[in-house]
XYZ file of C-alpha atoms in Angstrom:
582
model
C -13.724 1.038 -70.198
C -17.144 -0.550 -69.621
C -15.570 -3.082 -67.739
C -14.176 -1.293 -65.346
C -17.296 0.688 -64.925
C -19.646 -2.215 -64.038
C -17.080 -3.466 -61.487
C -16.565 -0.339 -60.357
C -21.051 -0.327 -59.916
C -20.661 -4.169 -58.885
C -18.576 -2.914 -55.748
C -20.928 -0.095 -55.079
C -24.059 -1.875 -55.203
C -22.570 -3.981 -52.592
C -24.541 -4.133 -48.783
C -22.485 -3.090 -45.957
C -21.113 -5.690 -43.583
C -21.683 -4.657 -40.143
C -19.241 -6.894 -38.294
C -19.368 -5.403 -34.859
C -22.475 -4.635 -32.812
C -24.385 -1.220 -33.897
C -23.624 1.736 -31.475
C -19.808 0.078 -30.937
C -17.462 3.124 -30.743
C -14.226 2.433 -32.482
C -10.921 4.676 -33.374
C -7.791 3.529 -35.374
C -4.530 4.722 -36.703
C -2.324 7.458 -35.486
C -4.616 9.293 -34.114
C -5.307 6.959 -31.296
C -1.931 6.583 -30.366
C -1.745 10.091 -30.119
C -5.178 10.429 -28.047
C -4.106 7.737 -26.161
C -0.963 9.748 -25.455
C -2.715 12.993 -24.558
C -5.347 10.474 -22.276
C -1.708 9.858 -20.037
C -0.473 13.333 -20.174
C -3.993 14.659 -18.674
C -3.157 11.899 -15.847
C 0.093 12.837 -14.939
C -1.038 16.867 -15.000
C -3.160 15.557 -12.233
C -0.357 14.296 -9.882
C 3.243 16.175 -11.032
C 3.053 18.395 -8.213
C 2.541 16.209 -5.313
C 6.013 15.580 -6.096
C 9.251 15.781 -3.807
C 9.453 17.672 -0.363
C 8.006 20.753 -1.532
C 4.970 18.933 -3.437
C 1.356 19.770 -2.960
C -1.306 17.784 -1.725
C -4.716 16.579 -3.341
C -8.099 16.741 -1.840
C -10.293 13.912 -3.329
C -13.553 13.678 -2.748
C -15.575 10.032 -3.543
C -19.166 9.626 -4.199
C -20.166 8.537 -0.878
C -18.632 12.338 0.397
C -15.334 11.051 2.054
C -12.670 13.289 1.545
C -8.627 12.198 1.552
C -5.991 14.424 1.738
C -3.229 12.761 -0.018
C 0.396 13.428 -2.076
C 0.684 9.861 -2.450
C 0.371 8.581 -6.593
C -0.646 5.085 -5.692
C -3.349 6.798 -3.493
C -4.613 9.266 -5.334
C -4.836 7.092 -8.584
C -6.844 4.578 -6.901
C -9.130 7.278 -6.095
C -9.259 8.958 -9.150
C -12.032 7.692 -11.198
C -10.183 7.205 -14.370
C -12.401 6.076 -17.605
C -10.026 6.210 -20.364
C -9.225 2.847 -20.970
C -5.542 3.738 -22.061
C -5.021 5.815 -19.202
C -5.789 2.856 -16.626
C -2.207 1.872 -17.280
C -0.769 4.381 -15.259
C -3.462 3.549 -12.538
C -1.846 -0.342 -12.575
C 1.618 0.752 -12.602
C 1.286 3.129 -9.968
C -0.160 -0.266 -7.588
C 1.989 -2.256 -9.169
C 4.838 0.352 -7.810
C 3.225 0.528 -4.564
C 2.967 -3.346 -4.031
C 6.248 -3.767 -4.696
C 8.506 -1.440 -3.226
C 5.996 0.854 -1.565
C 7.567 3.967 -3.009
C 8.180 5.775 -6.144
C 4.662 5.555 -6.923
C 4.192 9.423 -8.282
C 7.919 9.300 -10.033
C 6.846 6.039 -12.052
C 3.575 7.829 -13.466
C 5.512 10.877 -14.584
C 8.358 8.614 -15.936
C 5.619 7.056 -18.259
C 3.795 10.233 -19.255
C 7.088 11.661 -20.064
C 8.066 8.744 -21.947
C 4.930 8.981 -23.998
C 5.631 12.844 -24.229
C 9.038 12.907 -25.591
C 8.052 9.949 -29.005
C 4.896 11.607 -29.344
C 6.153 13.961 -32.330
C 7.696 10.882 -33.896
C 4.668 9.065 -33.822
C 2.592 12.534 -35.365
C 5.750 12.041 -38.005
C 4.807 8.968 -39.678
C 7.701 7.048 -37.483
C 6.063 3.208 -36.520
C 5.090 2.314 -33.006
C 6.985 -0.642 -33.188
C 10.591 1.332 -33.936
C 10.068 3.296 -30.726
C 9.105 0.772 -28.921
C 11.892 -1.362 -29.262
C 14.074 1.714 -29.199
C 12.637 2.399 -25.478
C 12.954 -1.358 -24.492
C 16.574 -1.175 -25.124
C 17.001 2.147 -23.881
C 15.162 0.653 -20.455
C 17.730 -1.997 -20.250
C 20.719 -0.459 -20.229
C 19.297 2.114 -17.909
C 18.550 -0.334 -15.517
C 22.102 -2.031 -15.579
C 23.288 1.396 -15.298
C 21.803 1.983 -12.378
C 22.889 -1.825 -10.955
C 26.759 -0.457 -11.566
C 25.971 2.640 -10.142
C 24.232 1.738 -6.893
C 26.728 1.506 -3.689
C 26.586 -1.534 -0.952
C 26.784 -0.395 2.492
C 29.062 -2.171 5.088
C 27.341 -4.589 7.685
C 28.408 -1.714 10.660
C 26.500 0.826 8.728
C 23.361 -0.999 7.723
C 21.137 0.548 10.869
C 22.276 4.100 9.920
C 21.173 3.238 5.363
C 18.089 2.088 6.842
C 17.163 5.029 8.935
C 18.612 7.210 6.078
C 16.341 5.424 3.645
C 12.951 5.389 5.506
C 13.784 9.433 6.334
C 13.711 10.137 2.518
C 10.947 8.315 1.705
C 9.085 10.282 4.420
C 10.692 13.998 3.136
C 8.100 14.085 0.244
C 5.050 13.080 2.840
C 2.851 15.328 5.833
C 5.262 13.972 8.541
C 8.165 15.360 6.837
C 8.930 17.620 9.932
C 8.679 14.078 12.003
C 11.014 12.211 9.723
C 14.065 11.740 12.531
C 11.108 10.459 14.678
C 9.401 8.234 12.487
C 12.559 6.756 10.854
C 13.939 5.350 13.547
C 10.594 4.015 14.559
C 9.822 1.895 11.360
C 13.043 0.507 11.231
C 13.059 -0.609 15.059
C 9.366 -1.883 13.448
C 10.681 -3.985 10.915
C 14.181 -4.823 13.038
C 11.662 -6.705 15.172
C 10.281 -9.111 12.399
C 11.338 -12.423 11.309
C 14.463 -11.621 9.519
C 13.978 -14.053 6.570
C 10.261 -13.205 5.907
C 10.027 -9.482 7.181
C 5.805 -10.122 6.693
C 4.616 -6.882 6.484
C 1.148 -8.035 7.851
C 2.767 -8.728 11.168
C 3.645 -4.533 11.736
C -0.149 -3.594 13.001
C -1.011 0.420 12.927
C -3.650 1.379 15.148
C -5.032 4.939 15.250
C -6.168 6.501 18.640
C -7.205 10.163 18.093
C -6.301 12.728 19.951
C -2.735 13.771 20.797
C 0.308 14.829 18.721
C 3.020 12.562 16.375
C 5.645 12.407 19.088
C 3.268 10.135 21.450
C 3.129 7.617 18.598
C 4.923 4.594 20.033
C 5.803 1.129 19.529
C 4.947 -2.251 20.828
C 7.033 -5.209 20.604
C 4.086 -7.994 20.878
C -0.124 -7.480 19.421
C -1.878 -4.523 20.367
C -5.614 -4.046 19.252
C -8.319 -2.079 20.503
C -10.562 -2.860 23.583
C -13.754 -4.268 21.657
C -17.557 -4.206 22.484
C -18.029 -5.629 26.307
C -21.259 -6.879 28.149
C -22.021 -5.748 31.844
C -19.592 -7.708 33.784
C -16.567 -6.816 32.264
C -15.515 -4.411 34.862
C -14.989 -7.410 37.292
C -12.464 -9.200 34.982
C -9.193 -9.168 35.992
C -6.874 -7.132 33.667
C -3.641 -8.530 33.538
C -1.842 -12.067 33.804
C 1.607 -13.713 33.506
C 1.575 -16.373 31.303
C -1.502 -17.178 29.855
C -3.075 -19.517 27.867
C -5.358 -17.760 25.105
C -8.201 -19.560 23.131
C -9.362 -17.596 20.110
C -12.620 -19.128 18.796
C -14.983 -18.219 16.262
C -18.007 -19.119 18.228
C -21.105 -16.915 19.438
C -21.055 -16.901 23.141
C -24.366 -15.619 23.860
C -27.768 -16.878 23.953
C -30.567 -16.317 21.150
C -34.111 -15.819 21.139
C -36.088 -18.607 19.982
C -37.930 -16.616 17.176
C -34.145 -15.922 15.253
C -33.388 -19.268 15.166
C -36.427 -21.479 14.385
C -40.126 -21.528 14.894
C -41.107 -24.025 17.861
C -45.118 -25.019 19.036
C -45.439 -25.645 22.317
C -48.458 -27.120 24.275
C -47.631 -26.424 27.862
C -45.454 -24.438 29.879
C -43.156 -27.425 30.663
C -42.546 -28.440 27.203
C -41.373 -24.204 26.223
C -39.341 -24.434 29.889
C -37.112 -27.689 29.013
C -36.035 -25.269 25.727
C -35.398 -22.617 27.533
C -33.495 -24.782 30.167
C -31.764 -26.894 26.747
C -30.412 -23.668 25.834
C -28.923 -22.321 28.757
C -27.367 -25.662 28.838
C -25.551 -26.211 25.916
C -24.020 -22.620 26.885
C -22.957 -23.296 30.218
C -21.416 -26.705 28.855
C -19.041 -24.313 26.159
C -18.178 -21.842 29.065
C -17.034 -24.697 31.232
C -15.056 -26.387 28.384
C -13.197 -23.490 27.860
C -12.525 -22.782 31.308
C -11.545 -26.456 32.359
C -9.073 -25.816 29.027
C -7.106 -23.896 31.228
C -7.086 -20.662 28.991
C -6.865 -17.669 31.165
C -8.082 -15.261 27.804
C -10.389 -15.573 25.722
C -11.263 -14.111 21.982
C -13.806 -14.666 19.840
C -14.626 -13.281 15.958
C -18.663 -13.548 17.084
C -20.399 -11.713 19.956
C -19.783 -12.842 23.428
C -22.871 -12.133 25.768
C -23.606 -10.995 28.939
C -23.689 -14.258 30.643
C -20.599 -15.244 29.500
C -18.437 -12.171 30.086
C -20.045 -12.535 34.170
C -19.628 -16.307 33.646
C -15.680 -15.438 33.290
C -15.022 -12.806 35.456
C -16.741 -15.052 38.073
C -13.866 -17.547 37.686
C -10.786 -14.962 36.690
C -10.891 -15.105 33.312
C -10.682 -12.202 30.612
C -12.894 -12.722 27.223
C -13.289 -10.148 24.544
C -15.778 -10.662 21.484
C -16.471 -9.138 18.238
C -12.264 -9.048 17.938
C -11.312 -7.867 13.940
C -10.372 -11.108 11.720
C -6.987 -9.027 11.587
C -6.254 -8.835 14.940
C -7.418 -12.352 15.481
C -4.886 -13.849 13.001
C -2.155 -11.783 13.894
C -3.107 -13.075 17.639
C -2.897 -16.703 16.175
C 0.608 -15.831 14.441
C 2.584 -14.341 17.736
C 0.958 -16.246 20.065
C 0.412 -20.277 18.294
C -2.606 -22.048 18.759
C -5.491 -21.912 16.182
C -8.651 -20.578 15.746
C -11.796 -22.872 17.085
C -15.099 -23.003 15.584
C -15.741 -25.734 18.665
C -15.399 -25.604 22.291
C -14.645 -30.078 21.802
C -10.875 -29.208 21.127
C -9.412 -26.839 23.004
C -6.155 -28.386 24.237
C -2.309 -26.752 24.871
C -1.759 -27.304 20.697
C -4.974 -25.039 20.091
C -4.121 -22.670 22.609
C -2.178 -19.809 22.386
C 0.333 -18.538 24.883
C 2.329 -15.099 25.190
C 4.219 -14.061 28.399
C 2.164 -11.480 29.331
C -1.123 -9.923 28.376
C -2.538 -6.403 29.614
C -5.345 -4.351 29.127
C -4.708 -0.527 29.698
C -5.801 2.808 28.413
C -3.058 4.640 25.935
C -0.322 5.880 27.756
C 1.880 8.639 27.245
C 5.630 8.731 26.404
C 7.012 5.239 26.452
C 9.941 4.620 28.241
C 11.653 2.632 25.008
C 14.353 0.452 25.297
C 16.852 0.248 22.492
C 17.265 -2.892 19.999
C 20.704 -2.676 18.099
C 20.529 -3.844 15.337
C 23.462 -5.942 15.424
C 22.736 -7.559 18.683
C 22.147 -11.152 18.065
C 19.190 -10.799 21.142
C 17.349 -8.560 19.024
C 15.110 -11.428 18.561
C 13.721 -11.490 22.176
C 10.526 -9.698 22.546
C 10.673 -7.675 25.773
C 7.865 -5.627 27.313
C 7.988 -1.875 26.995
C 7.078 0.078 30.617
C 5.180 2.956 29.988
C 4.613 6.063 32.537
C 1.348 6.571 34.259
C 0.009 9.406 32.157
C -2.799 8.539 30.310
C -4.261 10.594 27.136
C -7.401 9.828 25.973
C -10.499 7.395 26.694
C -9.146 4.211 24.166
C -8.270 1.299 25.909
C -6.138 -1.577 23.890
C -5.297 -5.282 24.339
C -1.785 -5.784 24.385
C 0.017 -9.258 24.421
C 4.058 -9.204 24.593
C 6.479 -11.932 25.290
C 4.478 -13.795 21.846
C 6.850 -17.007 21.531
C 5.805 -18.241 17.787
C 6.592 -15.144 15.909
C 8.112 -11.632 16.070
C 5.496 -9.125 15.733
C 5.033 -5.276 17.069
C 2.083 -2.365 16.375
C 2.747 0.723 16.028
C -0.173 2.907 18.130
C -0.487 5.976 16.212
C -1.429 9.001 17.456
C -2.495 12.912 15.751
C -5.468 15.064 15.220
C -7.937 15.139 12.189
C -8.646 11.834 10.538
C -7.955 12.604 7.285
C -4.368 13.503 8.649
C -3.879 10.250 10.614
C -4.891 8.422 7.567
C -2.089 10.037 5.433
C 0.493 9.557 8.393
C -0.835 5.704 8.029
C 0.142 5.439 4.265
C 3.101 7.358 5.044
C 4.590 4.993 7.783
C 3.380 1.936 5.170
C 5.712 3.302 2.293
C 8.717 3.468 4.771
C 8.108 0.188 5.597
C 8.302 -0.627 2.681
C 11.730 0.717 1.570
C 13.210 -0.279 4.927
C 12.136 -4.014 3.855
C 13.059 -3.705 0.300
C 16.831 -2.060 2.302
C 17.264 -4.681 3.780
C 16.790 -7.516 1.557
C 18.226 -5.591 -1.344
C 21.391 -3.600 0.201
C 22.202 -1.519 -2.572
C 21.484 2.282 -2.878
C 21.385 5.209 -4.625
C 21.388 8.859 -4.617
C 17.336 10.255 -4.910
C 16.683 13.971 -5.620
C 17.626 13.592 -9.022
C 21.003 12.521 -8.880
C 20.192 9.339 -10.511
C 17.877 10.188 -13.269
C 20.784 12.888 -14.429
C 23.441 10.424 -14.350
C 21.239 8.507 -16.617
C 20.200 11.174 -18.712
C 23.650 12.093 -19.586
C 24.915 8.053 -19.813
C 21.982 7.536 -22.428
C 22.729 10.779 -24.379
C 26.142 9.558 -24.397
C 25.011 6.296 -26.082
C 22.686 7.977 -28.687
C 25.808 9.972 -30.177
C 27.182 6.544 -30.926
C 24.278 4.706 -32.469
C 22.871 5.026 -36.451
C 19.478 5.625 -37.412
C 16.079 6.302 -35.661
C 17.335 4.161 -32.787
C 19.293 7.176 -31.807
C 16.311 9.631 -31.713
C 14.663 7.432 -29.295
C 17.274 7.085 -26.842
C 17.540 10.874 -27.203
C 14.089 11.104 -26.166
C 14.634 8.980 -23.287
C 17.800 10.506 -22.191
C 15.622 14.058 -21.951
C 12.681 12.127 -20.853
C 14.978 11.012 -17.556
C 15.444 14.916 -16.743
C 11.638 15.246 -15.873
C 12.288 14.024 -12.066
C 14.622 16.792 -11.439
C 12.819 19.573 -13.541
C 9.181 18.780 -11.497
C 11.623 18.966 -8.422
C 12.687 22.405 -9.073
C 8.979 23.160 -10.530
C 7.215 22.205 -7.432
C 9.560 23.870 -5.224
C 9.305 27.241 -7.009
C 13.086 27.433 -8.544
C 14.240 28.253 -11.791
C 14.214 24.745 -13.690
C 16.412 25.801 -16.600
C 18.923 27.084 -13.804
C 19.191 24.346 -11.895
C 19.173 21.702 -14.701
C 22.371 23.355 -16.513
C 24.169 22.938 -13.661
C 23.111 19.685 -13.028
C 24.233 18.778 -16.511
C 27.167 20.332 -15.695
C 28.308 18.750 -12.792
C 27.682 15.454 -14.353
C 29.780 16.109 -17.219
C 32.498 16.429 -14.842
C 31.658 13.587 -13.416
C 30.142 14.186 -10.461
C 27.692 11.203 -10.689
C 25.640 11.573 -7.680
C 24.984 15.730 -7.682
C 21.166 16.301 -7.724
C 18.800 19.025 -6.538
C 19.307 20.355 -3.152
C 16.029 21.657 -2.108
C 16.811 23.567 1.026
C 19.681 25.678 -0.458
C 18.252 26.526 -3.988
C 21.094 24.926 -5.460
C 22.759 21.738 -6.504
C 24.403 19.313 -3.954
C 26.807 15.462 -3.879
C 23.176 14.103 -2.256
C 25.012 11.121 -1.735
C 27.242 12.922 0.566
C 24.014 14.839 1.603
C 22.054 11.151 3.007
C 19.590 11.237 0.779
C 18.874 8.175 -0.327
C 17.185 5.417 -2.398
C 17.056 1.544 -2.710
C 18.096 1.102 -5.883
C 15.464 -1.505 -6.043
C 12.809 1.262 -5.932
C 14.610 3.212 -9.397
C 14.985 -0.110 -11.154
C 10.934 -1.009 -10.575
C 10.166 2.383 -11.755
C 12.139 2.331 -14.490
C 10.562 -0.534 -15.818
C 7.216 -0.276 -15.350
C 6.944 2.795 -16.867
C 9.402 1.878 -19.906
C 6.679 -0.935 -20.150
C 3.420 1.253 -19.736
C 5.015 3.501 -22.423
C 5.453 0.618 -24.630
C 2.332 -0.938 -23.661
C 0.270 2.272 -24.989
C 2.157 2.704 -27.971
C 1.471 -0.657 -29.106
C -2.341 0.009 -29.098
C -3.772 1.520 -32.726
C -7.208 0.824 -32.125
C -9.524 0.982 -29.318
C -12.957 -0.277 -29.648
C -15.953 0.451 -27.010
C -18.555 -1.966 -27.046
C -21.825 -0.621 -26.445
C -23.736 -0.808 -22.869
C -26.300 -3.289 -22.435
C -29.521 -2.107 -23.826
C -27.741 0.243 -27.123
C -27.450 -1.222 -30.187
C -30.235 -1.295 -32.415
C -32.507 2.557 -31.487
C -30.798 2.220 -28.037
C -28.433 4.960 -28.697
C -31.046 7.509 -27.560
C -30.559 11.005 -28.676
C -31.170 10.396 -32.256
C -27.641 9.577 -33.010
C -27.273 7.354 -35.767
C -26.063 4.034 -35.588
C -21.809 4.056 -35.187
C -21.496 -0.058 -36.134
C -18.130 -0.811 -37.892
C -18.949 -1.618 -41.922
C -16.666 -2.875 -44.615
C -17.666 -3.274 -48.404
């Protein structure tokens, strides 16, 4: 008895350990996982309705004022300014989503908040992380091979008319939805037009022009870029040419005042004249390299003056300066050559060459012509003819005929800013999927179809497993219902409704029968076009199975404290929050 009570003073009398840094925050056990769960349900609140056709759209607002109108998840989570440090997995997997397959990027969010949802009363139960989260990882798997048996090949003859069908329903959920037929058949003459073993998205360019509606949007098979900052004299140079050589530099073409450069004393007049004269010289000798180069065009990253611009119209020759690094390299790409930062070198290997350059305000309705898809000359760039109606004051560059690579820009056209900038990230998801179409031919029904068939494949499954492992593919197998139930939610049906039937129909078998939102009803959306690289369901799949698991892993989360807490730099007169053991 007096034993134990002097160890039991021994351990009291004992000085606290602080091991971590006074003022560190710190949080362990179930609890966490369960804040941490509640963190990624208060994220996904924040974006379930922008999704489908009928979802809304969010107006963010940053700290420097700029406002973007947006129903895109990879969007608005970049924008959101998230803190939790849980609840920044969602924010990756929603880029993650968007880098890979472009689209999907809202669905793969509210896959992983449901996720979280559905084992969040087993986890309040006393049931360990680890048992779900091996549960889910399975569960993941064999919903992903699922959907690999499930998804349909298209024939060769049919591949133009998937494509167009895929790129339209990616675009049903976005602002151009009423554009889709328009738009879809643009991006996939787009991306038709690119090297068919690369498909480099950085070769599509999208330039805005204000002013106008949608349907003037049109497409250029060669570079296209804006008409940049020109010097008095540019009005004289010629505007067109067959064939011509191009030399893109990164050299300032202009001449600077003595004072930005260096400090020189002087005695005379003569001595500050030969200067003067020294650096008009070593201009003229660049201008005359370049033109006895032969290049006929000429771009430059760095300012080209006013001497130089009248220096080349003198002698026929176009020159534009302070040209984007973008629009430079994509030059360099179609047309060859390489970019100079010397005027010693310039020879046919560092020119470029395209078979015909123009400059020319915007014009209106393009006269397109058609490029089948299974024409073997889809590869030759031709140049479009546009009527004489011009819109607008922007004047572009355009080179076509570009012999190195196979390139095109889309010259985008619409009203507010805010709007063009959505109709930008629109056109880039449809990319995208028409990229990720064509290299990965498989598809599958979207508007629910898919997550139902799953649903009821991994319910199936459950029945047929024992133990806890059959709770948690329960939970997934409701979790998959979520898609079609925010669906019906954002369009303002009756959920309940519409999800018996759905169950239903695929009880029967009717594997690809998901939401129809124009008709209130259910619908064979397979039969109905609508749909989905099967790539873009198996990405989303599992990045959100492994965001779910990811978070559920974590049972303690510790903050370190800001520079200048710690000891009385807590402020507020809140005591000191450092992690002790005895």
């Amino acid at each position: 008895m007096y034993i134990d009570f002097l160890n039991e003073y021994k351990i009291k009398m004992q000085p606290t350990i602080l091991v971590l840094k006074e003022g560190t925050e710190n949080a362990q056990g179930t609890e966490q996982v369960v804040s941490n769960i509640n963190a990624c349900s208060a994220i996904v609140d924040a974006i379930r309705t922008t999704l489908g056709p009928r979802g809304m759209d969010k107006l963010i607002v940053d700290a420097r004022g700029k406002a973007t109108i947006s129903n895109d998840g990879a969007t608005i989570m970049k924008l959101l300014d998230v803190v939790h440090p849980a609840a920044k997995t969602l924010v990756d997997i929603a880029k993650s989503q968007d880098a890979e397959v472009g689209d999907g990027t809202t669905s793969v969010v509210i896959l992983a908040g449901e996720f979280l949802k559905q084992c969040k009363s087993f986890i309040e139960e006393g049931v360990h992380p680890r048992i779900v989260v091996r549960g889910f990882r399975k569960a993941a798997a064999m919903a992903v091979n699922q959907v690999k048996e499930l998804a349909v090949s298209i024939p060769e003859n049919e591949r133009r008319s998937q494509l167009v069908k895929c790129a339209a329903t990616a675009m049903s959920s976005k602002l151009i939805h009423q554009q889709k037929d328009f738009f879809s058949n643009m991006v996939v003459d787009a991306v038709c037009l690119l090297d068919e073993d690369v498909l480099p998205l950085n070769m599509i360019g999208i330039k805005k022009v204000q002013g106008g509606s949608l349907e003037e949007t049109h497409l250029i098979s060669g570079v296209a870029f804006k008409k940049t900052f020109s010097y008095a004299g540019f009005e004289m140079q010629q505007k067109h040419y067959n064939n011509p050589k191009i030399a893109l530099l990164n050299i300032e073409l202009e001449l600077k005042a003595e004072k930005d450069n260096a400090e020189v004393r002087v005695d005379n007049v003569e001595e500050y004249q030969k200067i003067v004269d020294a650096e008009w010289n070593i201009l003229y000798d660049k201008l005359e390299k370049i033109e006895k180069s032969g290049a006929k065009v000429v771009l430059s990253k760095l300012p080209i003056g006013d001497v130089a611009t009248q220096y080349f119209a003198d002698r026929g020759m176009f020159c534009a300066g302070r040209v984007l690094e973008e629009d430079l390299n994509r030059t360099m790409k179609a047309c060859g050559g390489s970019i100079q930062t010397t005027v010693n070198d310039l020879n046919d290997e560092t020119l470029g060459f395209c078979e015909f350059f123009e400059e020319k305000q915007v014009l209106k309705n393009p006269d397109f012509l058609s490029f089948p898809t299974s024409s073997k000359y889809l590869f030759i760039i031709i140049f479009i003819i546009f009527t004489t109606t011009q819109v607008g004051g922007e004047r572009f560059n355009f080179f076509t005929g570009v012999p190195k690579t196979k390139t095109c820009t889309i010259i985008l056209r619409g009203g507010a800013e805010q709007f063009m900038e959505e109709t930008e990230r629109s056109l880039h998801d449809a990319i995208m999927i028409v990229r990720r179409a064509i290299k990965n031919d498989a598809v599958v029904a979207g508007g629910g179809a898919i997550e139902m068939e799953l649903s009821k494949f991994l319910r199936d499954h459950s029945r047929s497993i024992a133990g806890k492992e059959q709770l948690i593919f329960a939970a997934m197998a409701k979790a998959f219902e979520i898609i079609p139930r925010q669906l019906c939610d954002n369009a303002g049906f009756d959920a309940t409704n519409i999800l018996n039937k759905l169950r239903q129909k695929h009880a029967q078998g009717n594997t690809w029968y998901g939401v129809d939102i124009m008709a209130e009803d259910v619908v064979d959306n397979f039969t109905a076009c609508v749909w989905e690289p099967s790539i873009v369901k198996i990405n989303a799949i599992t990045a959100a199975a492994e965001a779910a698991c990811l978070i559920l892993s974590v049972d303690e989360t510790v903050k370190n404290p800001r520079s200048g807490q710690g000891e009385g730099g807590m402020g507020g007169g809140r005591p000191p929050m450092g992690r002790g053991m005895f």
